[in-house]
PDB file of C-alpha atoms and ligand atoms in Angstrom:
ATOM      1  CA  UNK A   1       0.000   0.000   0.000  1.00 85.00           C
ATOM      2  CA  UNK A   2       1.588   3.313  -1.226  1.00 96.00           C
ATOM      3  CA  UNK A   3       1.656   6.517   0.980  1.00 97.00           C
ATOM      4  CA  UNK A   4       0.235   9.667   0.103  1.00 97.00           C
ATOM      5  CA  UNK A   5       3.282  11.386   0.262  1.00 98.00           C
ATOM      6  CA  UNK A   6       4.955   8.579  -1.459  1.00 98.00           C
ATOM      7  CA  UNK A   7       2.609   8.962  -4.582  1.00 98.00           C
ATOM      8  CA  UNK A   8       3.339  12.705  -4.745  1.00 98.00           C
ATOM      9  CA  UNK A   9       6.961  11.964  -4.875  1.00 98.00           C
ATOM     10  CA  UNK A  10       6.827   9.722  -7.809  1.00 98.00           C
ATOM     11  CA  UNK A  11       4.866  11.957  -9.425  1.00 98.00           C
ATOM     12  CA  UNK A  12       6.960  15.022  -8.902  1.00 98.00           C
ATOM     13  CA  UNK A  13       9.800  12.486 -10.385  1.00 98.00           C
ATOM     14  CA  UNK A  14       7.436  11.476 -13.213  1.00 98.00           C
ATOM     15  CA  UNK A  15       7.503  15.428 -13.933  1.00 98.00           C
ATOM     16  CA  UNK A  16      11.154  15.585 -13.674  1.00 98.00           C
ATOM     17  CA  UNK A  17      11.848  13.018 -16.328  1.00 98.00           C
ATOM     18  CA  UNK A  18       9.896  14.752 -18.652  1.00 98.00           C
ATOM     19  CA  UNK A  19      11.572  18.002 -17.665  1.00 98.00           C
ATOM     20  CA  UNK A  20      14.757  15.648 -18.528  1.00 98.00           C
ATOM     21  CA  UNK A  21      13.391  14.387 -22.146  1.00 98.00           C
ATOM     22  CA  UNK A  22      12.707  18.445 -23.141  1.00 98.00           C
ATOM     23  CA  UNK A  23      15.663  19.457 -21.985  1.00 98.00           C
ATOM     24  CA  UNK A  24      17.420  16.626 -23.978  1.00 98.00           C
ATOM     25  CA  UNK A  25      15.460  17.518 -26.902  1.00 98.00           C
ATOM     26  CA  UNK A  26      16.427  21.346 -26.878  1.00 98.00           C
ATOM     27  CA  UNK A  27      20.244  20.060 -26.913  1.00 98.00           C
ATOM     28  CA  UNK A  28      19.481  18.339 -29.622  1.00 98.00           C
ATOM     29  CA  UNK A  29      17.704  20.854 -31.519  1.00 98.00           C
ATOM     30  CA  UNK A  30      20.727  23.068 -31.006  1.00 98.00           C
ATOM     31  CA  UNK A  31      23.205  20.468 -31.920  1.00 98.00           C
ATOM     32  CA  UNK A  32      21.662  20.325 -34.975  1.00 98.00           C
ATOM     33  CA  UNK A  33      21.634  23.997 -35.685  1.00 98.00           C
ATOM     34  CA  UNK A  34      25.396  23.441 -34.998  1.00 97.00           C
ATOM     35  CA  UNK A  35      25.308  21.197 -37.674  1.00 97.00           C
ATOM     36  CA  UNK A  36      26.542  18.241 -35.335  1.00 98.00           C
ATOM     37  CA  UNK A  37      23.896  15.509 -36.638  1.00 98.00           C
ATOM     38  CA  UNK A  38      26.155  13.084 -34.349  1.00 98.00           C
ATOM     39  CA  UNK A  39      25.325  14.402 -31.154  1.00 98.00           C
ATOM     40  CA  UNK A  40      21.878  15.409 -32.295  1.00 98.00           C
ATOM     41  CA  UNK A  41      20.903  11.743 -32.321  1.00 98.00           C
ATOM     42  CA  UNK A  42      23.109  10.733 -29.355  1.00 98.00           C
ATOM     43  CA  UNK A  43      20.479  13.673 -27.663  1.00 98.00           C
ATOM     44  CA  UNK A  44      17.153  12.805 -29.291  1.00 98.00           C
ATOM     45  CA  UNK A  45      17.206   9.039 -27.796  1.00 98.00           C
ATOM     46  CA  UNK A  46      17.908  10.713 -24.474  1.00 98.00           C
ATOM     47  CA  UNK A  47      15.014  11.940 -25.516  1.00 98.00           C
ATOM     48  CA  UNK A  48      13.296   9.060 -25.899  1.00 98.00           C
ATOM     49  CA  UNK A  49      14.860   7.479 -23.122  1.00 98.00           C
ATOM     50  CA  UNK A  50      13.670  10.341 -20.451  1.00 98.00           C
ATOM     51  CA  UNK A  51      10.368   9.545 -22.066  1.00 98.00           C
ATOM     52  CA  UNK A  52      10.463   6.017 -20.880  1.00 98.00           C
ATOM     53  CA  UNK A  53      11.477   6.658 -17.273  1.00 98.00           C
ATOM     54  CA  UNK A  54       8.683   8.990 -16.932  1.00 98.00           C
ATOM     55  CA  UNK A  55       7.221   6.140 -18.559  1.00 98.00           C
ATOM     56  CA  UNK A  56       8.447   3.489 -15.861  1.00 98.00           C
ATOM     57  CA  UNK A  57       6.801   4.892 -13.399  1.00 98.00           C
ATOM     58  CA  UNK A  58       3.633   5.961 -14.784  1.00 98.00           C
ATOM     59  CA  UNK A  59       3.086   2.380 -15.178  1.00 98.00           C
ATOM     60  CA  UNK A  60       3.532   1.498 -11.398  1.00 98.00           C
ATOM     61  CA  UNK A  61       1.380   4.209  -9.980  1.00 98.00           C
ATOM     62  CA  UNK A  62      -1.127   2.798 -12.825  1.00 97.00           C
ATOM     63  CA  UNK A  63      -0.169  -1.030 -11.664  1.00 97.00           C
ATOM     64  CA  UNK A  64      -0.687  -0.336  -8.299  1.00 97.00           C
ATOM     65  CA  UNK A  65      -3.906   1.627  -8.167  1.00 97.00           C
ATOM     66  CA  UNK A  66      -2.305   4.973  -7.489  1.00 97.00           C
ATOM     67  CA  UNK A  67      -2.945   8.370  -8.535  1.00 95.00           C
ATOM     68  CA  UNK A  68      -0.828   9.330 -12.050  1.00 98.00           C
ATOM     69  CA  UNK A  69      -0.973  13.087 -11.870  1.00 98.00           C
ATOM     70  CA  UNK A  70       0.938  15.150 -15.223  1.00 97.00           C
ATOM     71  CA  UNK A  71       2.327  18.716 -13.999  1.00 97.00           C
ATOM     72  CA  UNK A  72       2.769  21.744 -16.148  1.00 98.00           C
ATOM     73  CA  UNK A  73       6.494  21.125 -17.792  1.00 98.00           C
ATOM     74  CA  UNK A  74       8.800  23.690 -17.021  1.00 98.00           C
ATOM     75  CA  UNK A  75      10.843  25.751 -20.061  1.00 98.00           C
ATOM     76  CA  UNK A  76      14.042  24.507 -20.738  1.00 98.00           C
ATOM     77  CA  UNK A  77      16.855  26.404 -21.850  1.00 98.00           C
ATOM     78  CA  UNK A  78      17.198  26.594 -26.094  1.00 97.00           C
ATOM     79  CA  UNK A  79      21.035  27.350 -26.732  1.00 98.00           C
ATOM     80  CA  UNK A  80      24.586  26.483 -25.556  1.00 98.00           C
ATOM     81  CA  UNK A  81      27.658  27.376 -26.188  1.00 97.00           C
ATOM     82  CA  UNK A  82      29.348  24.345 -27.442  1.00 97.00           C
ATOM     83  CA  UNK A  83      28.802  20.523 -27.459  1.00 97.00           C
ATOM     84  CA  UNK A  84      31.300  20.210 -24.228  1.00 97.00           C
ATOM     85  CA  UNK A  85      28.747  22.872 -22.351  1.00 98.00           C
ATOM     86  CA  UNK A  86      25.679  20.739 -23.480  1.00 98.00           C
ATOM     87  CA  UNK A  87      27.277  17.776 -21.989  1.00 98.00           C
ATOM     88  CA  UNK A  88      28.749  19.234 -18.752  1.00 98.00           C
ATOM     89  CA  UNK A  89      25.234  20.498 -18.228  1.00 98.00           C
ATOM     90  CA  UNK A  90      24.013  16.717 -18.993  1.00 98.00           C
ATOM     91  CA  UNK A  91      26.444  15.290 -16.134  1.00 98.00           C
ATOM     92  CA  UNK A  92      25.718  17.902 -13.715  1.00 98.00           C
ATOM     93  CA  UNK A  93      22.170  17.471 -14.166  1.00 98.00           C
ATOM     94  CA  UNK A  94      22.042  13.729 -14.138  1.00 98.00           C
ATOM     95  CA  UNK A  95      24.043  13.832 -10.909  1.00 98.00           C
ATOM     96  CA  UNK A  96      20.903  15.741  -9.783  1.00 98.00           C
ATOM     97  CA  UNK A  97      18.902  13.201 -10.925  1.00 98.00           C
ATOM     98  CA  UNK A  98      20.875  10.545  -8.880  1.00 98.00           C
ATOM     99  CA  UNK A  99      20.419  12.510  -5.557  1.00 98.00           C
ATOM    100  CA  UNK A 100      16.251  12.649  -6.815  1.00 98.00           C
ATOM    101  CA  UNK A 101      16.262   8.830  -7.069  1.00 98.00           C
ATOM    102  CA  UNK A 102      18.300   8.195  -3.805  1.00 98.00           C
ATOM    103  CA  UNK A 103      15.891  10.399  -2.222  1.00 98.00           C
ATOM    104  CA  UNK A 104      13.113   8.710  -3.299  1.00 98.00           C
ATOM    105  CA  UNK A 105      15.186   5.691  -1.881  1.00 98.00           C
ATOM    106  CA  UNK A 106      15.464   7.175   1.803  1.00 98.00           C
ATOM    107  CA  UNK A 107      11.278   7.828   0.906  1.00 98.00           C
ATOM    108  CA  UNK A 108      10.588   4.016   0.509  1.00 98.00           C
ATOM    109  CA  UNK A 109      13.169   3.171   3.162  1.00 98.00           C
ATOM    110  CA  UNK A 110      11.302   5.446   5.881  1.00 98.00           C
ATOM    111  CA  UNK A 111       7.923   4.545   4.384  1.00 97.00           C
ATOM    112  CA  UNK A 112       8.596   0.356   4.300  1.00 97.00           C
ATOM    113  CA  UNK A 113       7.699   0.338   1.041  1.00 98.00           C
ATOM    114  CA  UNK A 114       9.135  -2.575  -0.348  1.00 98.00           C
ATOM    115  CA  UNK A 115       7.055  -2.489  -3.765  1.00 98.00           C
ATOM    116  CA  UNK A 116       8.194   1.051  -4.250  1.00 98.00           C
ATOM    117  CA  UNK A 117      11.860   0.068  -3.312  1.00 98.00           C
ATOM    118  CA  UNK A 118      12.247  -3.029  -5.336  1.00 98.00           C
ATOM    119  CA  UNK A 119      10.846  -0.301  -8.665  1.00 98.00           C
ATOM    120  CA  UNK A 120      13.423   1.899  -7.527  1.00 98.00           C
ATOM    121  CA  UNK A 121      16.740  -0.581  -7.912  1.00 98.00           C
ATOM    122  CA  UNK A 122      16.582  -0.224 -11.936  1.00 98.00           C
ATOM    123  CA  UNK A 123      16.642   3.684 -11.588  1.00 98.00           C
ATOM    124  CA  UNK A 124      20.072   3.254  -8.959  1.00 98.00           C
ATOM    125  CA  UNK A 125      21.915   1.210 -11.669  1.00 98.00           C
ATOM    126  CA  UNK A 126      20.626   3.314 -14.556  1.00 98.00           C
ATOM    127  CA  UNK A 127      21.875   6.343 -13.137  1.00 98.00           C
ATOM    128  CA  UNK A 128      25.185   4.901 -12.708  1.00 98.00           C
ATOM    129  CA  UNK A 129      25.016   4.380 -16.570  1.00 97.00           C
ATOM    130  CA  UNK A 130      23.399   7.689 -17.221  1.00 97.00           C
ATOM    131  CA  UNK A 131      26.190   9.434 -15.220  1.00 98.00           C
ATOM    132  CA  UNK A 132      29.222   7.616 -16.872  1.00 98.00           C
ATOM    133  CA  UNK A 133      28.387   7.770 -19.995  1.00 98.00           C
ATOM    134  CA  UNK A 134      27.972  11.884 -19.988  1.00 98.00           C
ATOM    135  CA  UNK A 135      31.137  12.061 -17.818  1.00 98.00           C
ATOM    136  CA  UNK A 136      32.779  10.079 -20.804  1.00 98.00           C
ATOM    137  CA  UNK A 137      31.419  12.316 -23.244  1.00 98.00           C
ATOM    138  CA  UNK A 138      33.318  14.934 -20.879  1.00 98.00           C
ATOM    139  CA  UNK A 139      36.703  13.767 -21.133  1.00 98.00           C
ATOM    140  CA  UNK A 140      36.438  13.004 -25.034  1.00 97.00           C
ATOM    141  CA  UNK A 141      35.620  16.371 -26.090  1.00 97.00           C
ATOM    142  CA  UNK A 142      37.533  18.341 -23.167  1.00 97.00           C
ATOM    143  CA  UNK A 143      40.424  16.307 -25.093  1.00 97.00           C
ATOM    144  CA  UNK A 144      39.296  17.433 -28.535  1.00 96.00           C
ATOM    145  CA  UNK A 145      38.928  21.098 -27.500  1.00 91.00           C
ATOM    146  CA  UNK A 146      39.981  23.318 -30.395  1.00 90.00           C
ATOM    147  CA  UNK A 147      40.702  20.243 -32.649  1.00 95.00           C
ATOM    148  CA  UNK A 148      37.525  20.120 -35.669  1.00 94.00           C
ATOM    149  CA  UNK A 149      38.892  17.159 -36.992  1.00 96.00           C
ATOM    150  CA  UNK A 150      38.633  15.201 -33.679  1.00 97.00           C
ATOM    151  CA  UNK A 151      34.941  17.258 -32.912  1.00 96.00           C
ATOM    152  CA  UNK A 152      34.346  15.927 -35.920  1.00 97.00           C
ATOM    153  CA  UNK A 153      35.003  11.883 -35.424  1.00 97.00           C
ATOM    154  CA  UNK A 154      33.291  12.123 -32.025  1.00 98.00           C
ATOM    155  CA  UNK A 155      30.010  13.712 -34.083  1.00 98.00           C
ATOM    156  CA  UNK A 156      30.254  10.738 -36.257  1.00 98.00           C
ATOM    157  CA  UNK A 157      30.818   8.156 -33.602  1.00 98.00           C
ATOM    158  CA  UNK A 158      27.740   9.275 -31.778  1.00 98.00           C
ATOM    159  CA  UNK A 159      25.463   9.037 -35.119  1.00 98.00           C
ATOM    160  CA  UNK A 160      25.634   5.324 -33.953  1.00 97.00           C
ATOM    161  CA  UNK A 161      24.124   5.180 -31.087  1.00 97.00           C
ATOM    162  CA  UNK A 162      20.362   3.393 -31.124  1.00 98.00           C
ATOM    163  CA  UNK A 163      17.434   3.595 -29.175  1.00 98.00           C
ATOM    164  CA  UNK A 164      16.634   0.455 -27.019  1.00 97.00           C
ATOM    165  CA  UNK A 165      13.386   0.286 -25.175  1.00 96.00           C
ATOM    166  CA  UNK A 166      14.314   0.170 -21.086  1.00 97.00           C
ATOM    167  CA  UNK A 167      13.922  -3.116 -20.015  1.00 96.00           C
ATOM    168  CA  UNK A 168      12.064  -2.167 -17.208  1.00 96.00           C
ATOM    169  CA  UNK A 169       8.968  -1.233 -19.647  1.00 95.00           C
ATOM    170  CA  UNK A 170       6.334  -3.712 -20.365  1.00 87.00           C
TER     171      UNK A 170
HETATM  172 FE1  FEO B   1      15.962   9.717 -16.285  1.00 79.85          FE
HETATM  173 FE2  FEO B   1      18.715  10.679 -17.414  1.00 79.85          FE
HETATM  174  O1  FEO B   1      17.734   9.954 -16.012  1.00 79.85           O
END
């Protein structure tokens, strides 16, 4: 049996992974407009990929007979100054989104909500994914600063990537 205050948590979090997918979209909007179609697909299935976690846990509240409440979207912001900025914004705020989930963590752990908890344990271990793989990014183009040629084979390694479903979706 979920908690009140438990609900309104994972729906504030359902409303910050959405806030996550827009954001994710604007960066790649602008990498686009920066003609850098490599990282403007590596952002659009981050995209997609916010979408799902919002996803995720719209489909518990719904599974367990709880409230699924959608909140106004905040504005994101539309313009950066350079790929490296778009992804040192991306690590900094998935670090944020780390300390949400971990909250929500301490939540369940308070509430003895084991249901809740056990829903939970995907988002810890996808964070540590989300995390490394924007700190990565990091490194490869604080390395390639002022280089084109290397910008360049980092925007075409990144045209690659492919959107997987989560697992935890049904
Ligand atoms: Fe939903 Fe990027 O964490």
């Amino acid at each position: 049996m979920i908690t009140k205050k438990m609900e309104s948590a994972l729906n504030e979090q359902i409303n910050a992974e959405l806030w996550s997918a827009y954001l994710y979209l604007a960066m790649s909007l602008d990498a686009e407009e920066k003609a850098l179609k490599g990282i403007a697909n590596w952002f659009y299935i981050q995209w997609l990929e916010e979408q799902d976690h919002a996803r995720i846990f719209q489909e518990y509240l719904s599974d367990i007979g709880a409230r699924v409440e959608l909140k106004e979207i905040e504005g994101v912001p539309q313009e950066w100054d350079s790929a490296l900025e778009m992804y040192r914004v991306t690590l900094r705020h998935e670090k944020d989104v780390t300390e949400m989930i971990w909250n929500l963590v301490r939540l369940a752990l308070k509430e003895q909500d084991f249901a809740t908890l056990s829903r939970l344990q995907w988002f810890v271990d996808e964070q540590i994914e989300e995390e490394r793989n924007a700190a990565d990014l990091v490194k490869y183009l604080e390395s390639a600063k002022g280089d084109y040629a290397a910008l360049r084979d980092i925007d075409n390694k990144l045209a690659d990537r492919e959107y997987e479903k989560a697992s935890a979706l049904k």
